[in-house]
Tab-separated table of C-alpha atoms and ligand atoms in Angstrom:
chain	number	residue	atom	x	y	z
M	1	MET	CA	93.014	99.278	69.652
M	2	SER	CA	93.848	101.139	73.625
M	3	GLY	CA	92.359	100.488	76.924
M	4	LYS	CA	91.257	103.137	79.855
M	5	PHE	CA	93.341	104.125	82.991
M	6	ILE	CA	91.653	105.525	86.327
M	7	THR	CA	92.845	105.722	89.115
M	8	PHE	CA	91.958	105.481	92.775
M	9	GLU	CA	92.293	108.236	95.366
M	10	GLY	CA	91.707	109.873	98.420
M	11	VAL	CA	93.208	110.292	102.169
M	12	ASP	CA	94.702	107.210	104.001
M	13	GLY	CA	91.359	105.806	105.580
M	14	ALA	CA	89.208	106.599	103.129
M	15	GLY	CA	88.463	103.165	102.111
M	16	LYS	CA	89.667	103.272	98.825
M	17	SER	CA	91.823	100.129	98.161
M	18	THR	CA	88.409	97.766	99.534
M	19	HIS	CA	86.607	99.297	96.652
M	20	LEU	CA	89.420	99.446	94.433
M	21	HIS	CA	89.244	95.267	94.350
M	22	GLY	CA	85.100	95.368	93.890
M	23	PHE	CA	85.491	97.886	90.936
M	24	VAL	CA	88.408	95.448	89.307
M	25	GLU	CA	86.112	92.136	89.774
M	26	ALA	CA	83.415	93.949	88.474
M	27	LEU	CA	85.357	94.950	85.242
M	28	ARG	CA	86.183	91.292	85.122
M	29	ALA	CA	83.096	89.863	85.195
M	30	ARG	CA	82.358	92.072	82.350
M	31	GLY	CA	85.271	90.536	80.461
M	32	VAL	CA	87.392	93.602	80.377
M	33	ASP	CA	91.121	92.641	80.530
M	34	VAL	CA	92.655	94.066	84.156
M	35	VAL	CA	95.488	95.101	84.828
M	36	LEU	CA	95.669	96.109	88.976
M	37	THR	CA	99.009	98.041	90.336
M	38	ARG	CA	99.651	101.147	92.635
M	39	GLU	CA	101.794	103.516	93.522
M	40	PRO	CA	104.058	104.817	94.742
M	41	GLY	CA	105.377	101.012	93.418
M	42	GLY	CA	103.900	98.773	90.671
M	43	THR	CA	107.166	97.895	88.697
M	44	PRO	CA	110.458	96.009	90.795
M	45	LEU	CA	112.483	99.182	91.320
M	46	GLY	CA	109.024	101.789	92.186
M	47	GLU	CA	108.580	99.038	94.973
M	48	GLN	CA	111.758	99.421	96.300
M	49	LEU	CA	111.671	103.612	95.648
M	50	ARG	CA	108.619	102.691	97.833
M	51	GLU	CA	109.690	101.265	100.794
M	52	LEU	CA	112.224	104.148	101.425
M	53	VAL	CA	109.721	106.854	100.541
M	54	LEU	CA	106.993	105.331	103.423
M	55	HIS	CA	109.917	104.365	105.865
M	56	GLN	CA	113.026	107.092	105.460
M	57	SER	CA	112.872	110.236	106.376
M	58	MET	CA	114.031	112.886	103.538
M	59	HIS	CA	113.635	116.028	102.651
M	60	MET	CA	110.547	117.271	100.848
M	61	ASP	CA	111.969	117.376	97.573
M	62	THR	CA	113.786	113.943	97.701
M	63	GLU	CA	109.971	112.648	98.502
M	64	ALA	CA	108.712	114.194	95.590
M	65	MET	CA	111.356	112.883	93.064
M	66	LEU	CA	111.331	109.631	94.393
M	67	MET	CA	107.668	109.436	93.228
M	68	PHE	CA	107.900	110.674	90.191
M	69	ALA	CA	111.112	108.588	89.457
M	70	ALA	CA	108.788	105.363	90.181
M	71	ARG	CA	106.171	106.895	88.571
M	72	VAL	CA	108.143	107.115	85.300
M	73	GLU	CA	109.028	103.132	85.453
M	74	HIS	CA	105.891	102.310	86.365
M	75	ILE	CA	104.054	104.457	83.226
M	76	GLU	CA	106.670	103.371	80.832
M	77	GLN	CA	107.177	99.412	81.614
M	78	VAL	CA	103.282	98.402	82.775
M	79	ILE	CA	100.968	101.132	82.291
M	80	LYS	CA	101.700	102.015	79.045
M	81	PRO	CA	102.404	98.433	77.634
M	82	ALA	CA	99.075	97.297	79.217
M	83	LEU	CA	96.787	99.900	77.565
M	84	ALA	CA	98.243	99.435	74.076
M	85	ARG	CA	97.403	95.742	74.114
M	86	GLY	CA	93.719	96.520	74.820
M	87	ALA	CA	93.809	96.213	78.691
M	88	TRP	CA	92.400	98.731	81.444
M	89	VAL	CA	94.748	99.888	84.398
M	90	VAL	CA	93.495	100.511	86.993
M	91	SER	CA	95.700	102.096	89.963
M	92	ASP	CA	96.004	102.739	93.961
M	93	ARG	CA	97.366	106.656	93.157
M	94	PHE	CA	98.604	107.912	90.652
M	95	SER	CA	99.911	111.727	90.334
M	96	ASP	CA	97.468	113.340	92.360
M	97	ALA	CA	98.591	111.832	95.112
M	98	SER	CA	101.639	113.981	94.672
M	99	PHE	CA	99.641	117.129	94.365
M	100	ALA	CA	97.474	116.406	97.595
M	101	TYR	CA	100.475	114.609	99.599
M	102	GLN	CA	103.354	116.727	98.458
M	103	GLY	CA	101.968	120.132	97.332
M	104	GLY	CA	98.719	119.959	99.556
M	105	GLY	CA	100.408	118.105	103.012
M	106	ARG	CA	103.944	119.222	102.794
M	107	GLY	CA	103.364	122.516	101.142
M	108	MET	CA	105.489	122.169	97.698
M	109	ASP	CA	105.412	124.964	95.595
M	110	ILE	CA	102.545	123.366	92.859
M	111	ALA	CA	104.672	124.706	90.026
M	112	ARG	CA	107.462	122.643	90.861
M	113	LEU	CA	105.232	119.485	90.755
M	114	GLU	CA	103.855	120.497	87.619
M	115	ALA	CA	107.350	120.781	86.437
M	116	LEU	CA	108.029	117.360	87.629
M	117	GLU	CA	104.389	116.030	86.410
M	118	ARG	CA	105.349	117.335	82.780
M	119	TRP	CA	108.797	115.770	82.622
M	120	ALA	CA	107.641	112.177	84.101
M	121	CYS	CA	104.422	111.885	82.667
M	122	GLY	CA	104.290	114.616	79.621
M	123	ASP	CA	100.791	114.467	78.257
M	124	PHE	CA	99.819	111.294	79.737
M	125	ARG	CA	97.127	111.782	82.735
M	126	PRO	CA	94.196	109.012	83.398
M	127	ASP	CA	90.838	109.050	82.224
M	128	LEU	CA	89.358	109.051	85.159
M	129	THR	CA	89.696	108.913	88.881
M	130	LEU	CA	87.543	108.690	92.027
M	131	LEU	CA	88.462	109.689	94.675
M	132	PHE	CA	87.365	108.791	97.833
M	133	ASP	CA	86.497	111.449	100.207
M	134	ILE	CA	85.485	111.650	103.630
M	135	PRO	CA	86.586	114.064	106.586
M	136	VAL	CA	90.061	113.850	108.160
M	137	GLU	CA	88.419	112.643	111.805
M	138	VAL	CA	86.691	109.683	110.518
M	139	ALA	CA	89.501	108.499	108.558
M	140	LYS	CA	91.970	108.501	110.723
M	141	ALA	CA	89.588	106.511	113.579
M	142	ARG	CA	89.039	103.921	110.218
M	143	LEU	CA	92.667	103.526	110.347
M	144	ALA	CA	93.096	103.482	114.397
M	145	ASP	CA	92.456	99.721	114.177
M	146	ALA	CA	94.506	99.305	111.326
M	147	ARG	CA	97.909	97.944	110.641
M	148	GLU	CA	101.456	99.898	111.768
M	149	PRO	CA	100.976	103.171	110.212
M	150	ASP	CA	103.708	104.208	108.007
M	151	LYS	CA	105.895	107.387	107.334
M	152	PHE	CA	102.546	109.214	106.143
M	153	GLU	CA	99.896	108.414	108.109
M	154	ARG	CA	101.586	108.998	111.388
M	155	GLU	CA	100.892	112.954	110.167
M	156	GLN	CA	98.970	115.156	112.000
M	157	ALA	CA	95.640	115.983	111.224
M	158	GLY	CA	96.261	119.164	109.864
M	159	PHE	CA	98.398	117.362	107.440
M	160	PHE	CA	95.580	115.719	106.521
M	161	GLN	CA	93.000	118.253	105.994
M	162	ARG	CA	95.419	119.721	103.578
M	163	VAL	CA	95.472	117.140	101.602
M	164	ARG	CA	91.672	116.326	100.892
M	165	SER	CA	91.764	120.327	100.639
M	166	ALA	CA	94.155	119.785	97.651
M	167	TYR	CA	92.460	116.746	96.344
M	168	LEU	CA	89.147	118.047	96.461
M	169	ASP	CA	90.731	121.289	94.569
M	170	ARG	CA	92.051	119.295	92.047
M	171	ALA	CA	88.325	117.374	91.332
M	172	ARG	CA	87.159	120.745	91.331
M	173	GLN	CA	89.569	122.021	88.308
M	174	GLN	CA	89.135	118.863	86.762
M	175	PRO	CA	85.711	117.433	87.290
M	176	GLN	CA	85.384	116.026	83.570
M	177	ARG	CA	88.414	113.652	85.100
M	178	PHE	CA	86.919	113.267	88.814
M	179	ALA	CA	84.664	111.694	90.405
M	180	VAL	CA	84.112	112.346	93.993
M	181	ILE	CA	82.442	109.740	96.250
M	182	ASP	CA	81.188	110.469	99.142
M	183	ALA	CA	83.188	107.648	101.448
M	184	VAL	CA	81.360	108.502	104.843
M	185	GLN	CA	78.307	106.082	103.584
M	186	THR	CA	77.993	102.621	104.392
M	187	LEU	CA	80.339	100.547	102.578
M	188	GLU	CA	76.832	99.313	100.811
M	189	GLN	CA	76.073	102.961	99.929
M	190	VAL	CA	79.705	103.341	98.585
M	191	ARG	CA	79.990	100.247	96.510
M	192	ALA	CA	76.298	101.618	95.161
M	193	GLN	CA	78.257	104.991	94.152
M	194	VAL	CA	81.449	103.188	92.577
M	195	GLN	CA	78.749	100.486	90.845
M	196	ALA	CA	77.039	103.646	89.540
M	197	VAL	CA	80.696	105.248	88.127
M	198	LEU	CA	81.171	102.012	86.505
M	199	ASP	CA	77.853	101.528	84.848
M	200	ARG	CA	78.653	105.084	82.909
M	201	LEU	CA	82.038	104.235	81.559
Q	301	LIG	P1	99.028	103.555	100.817
Q	301	LIG	O1	97.953	103.768	99.397
Q	301	LIG	O2	97.883	104.708	101.418
Q	301	LIG	O3	98.795	102.143	100.667
Q	301	LIG	P2	98.358	101.413	101.706
Q	301	LIG	O4	96.890	101.490	101.639
Q	301	LIG	O5	99.316	100.069	101.050
Q	301	LIG	O6	99.153	101.805	103.202
Q	301	LIG	O7	100.049	104.713	100.504
Q	301	LIG	C1	100.599	105.181	99.797
Q	301	LIG	C2	101.327	106.355	100.943
Q	301	LIG	O8	102.108	107.282	99.961
Q	301	LIG	C3	99.984	107.266	101.023
Q	301	LIG	O9	100.331	107.418	102.555
Q	301	LIG	C4	99.978	108.110	100.035
Q	301	LIG	C5	101.393	108.357	99.943
Q	301	LIG	N1	102.004	108.689	98.815
Q	301	LIG	C6	102.104	110.063	98.616
Q	301	LIG	O10	102.616	110.611	99.484
Q	301	LIG	N2	102.478	110.690	96.928
Q	301	LIG	C7	102.267	109.745	96.007
Q	301	LIG	O11	102.547	110.352	94.769
Q	301	LIG	C8	102.064	108.721	96.002
Q	301	LIG	C9	101.763	107.772	94.706
Q	301	LIG	C10	101.896	108.012	97.452
């Protein structure tokens, strides 16, 4: 028996984290054994790497390699063992974030990211990815009242435009894996879209 691997993605401020918790609660209410995790992070070493990549400035290649290094630990120690025992794994971000932020945002060569992905993940991919899509100005306004911004959240609007486009490009290229959620709508309407995805599972 093996479980499902589901990831949540979107630009900062899209509201994915809010809906992720509701999604996990709804799965648990249906009796599913769910492991909720996040990237960068998800393991003790991964959380230390998260501290570094979110707060230190570094070369974009270093940043990408640390993201994938943390991902190796996450896949091997947490995700695959959980799936093997039949649990479902829901992760707040995964490799698509590297393609969107390091690829789109920072402009890193996609072929290099694909090479890192092959190295770190092999053929392992999410079964389903919910992409919370929102115009950058709306996301920025939502973030303005939130806590102290990290390194990424301090980036300019142009950076987030590129992140958003990179996410949407990936969703267009892999429509069978992605569910694009229109995150501009009210909390209730977005929740209904997420619920519809859950019902289809
Ligand atoms: P985020 O998921 O927004 O967490 P929080 O809601 O606690 O702020 O923060 C993670 C940040 O890391 C986010 O800005 C995107 C960035 N990131 C990358 O640049 N590349 C990656 O591969 C991953 C997983 C995240």
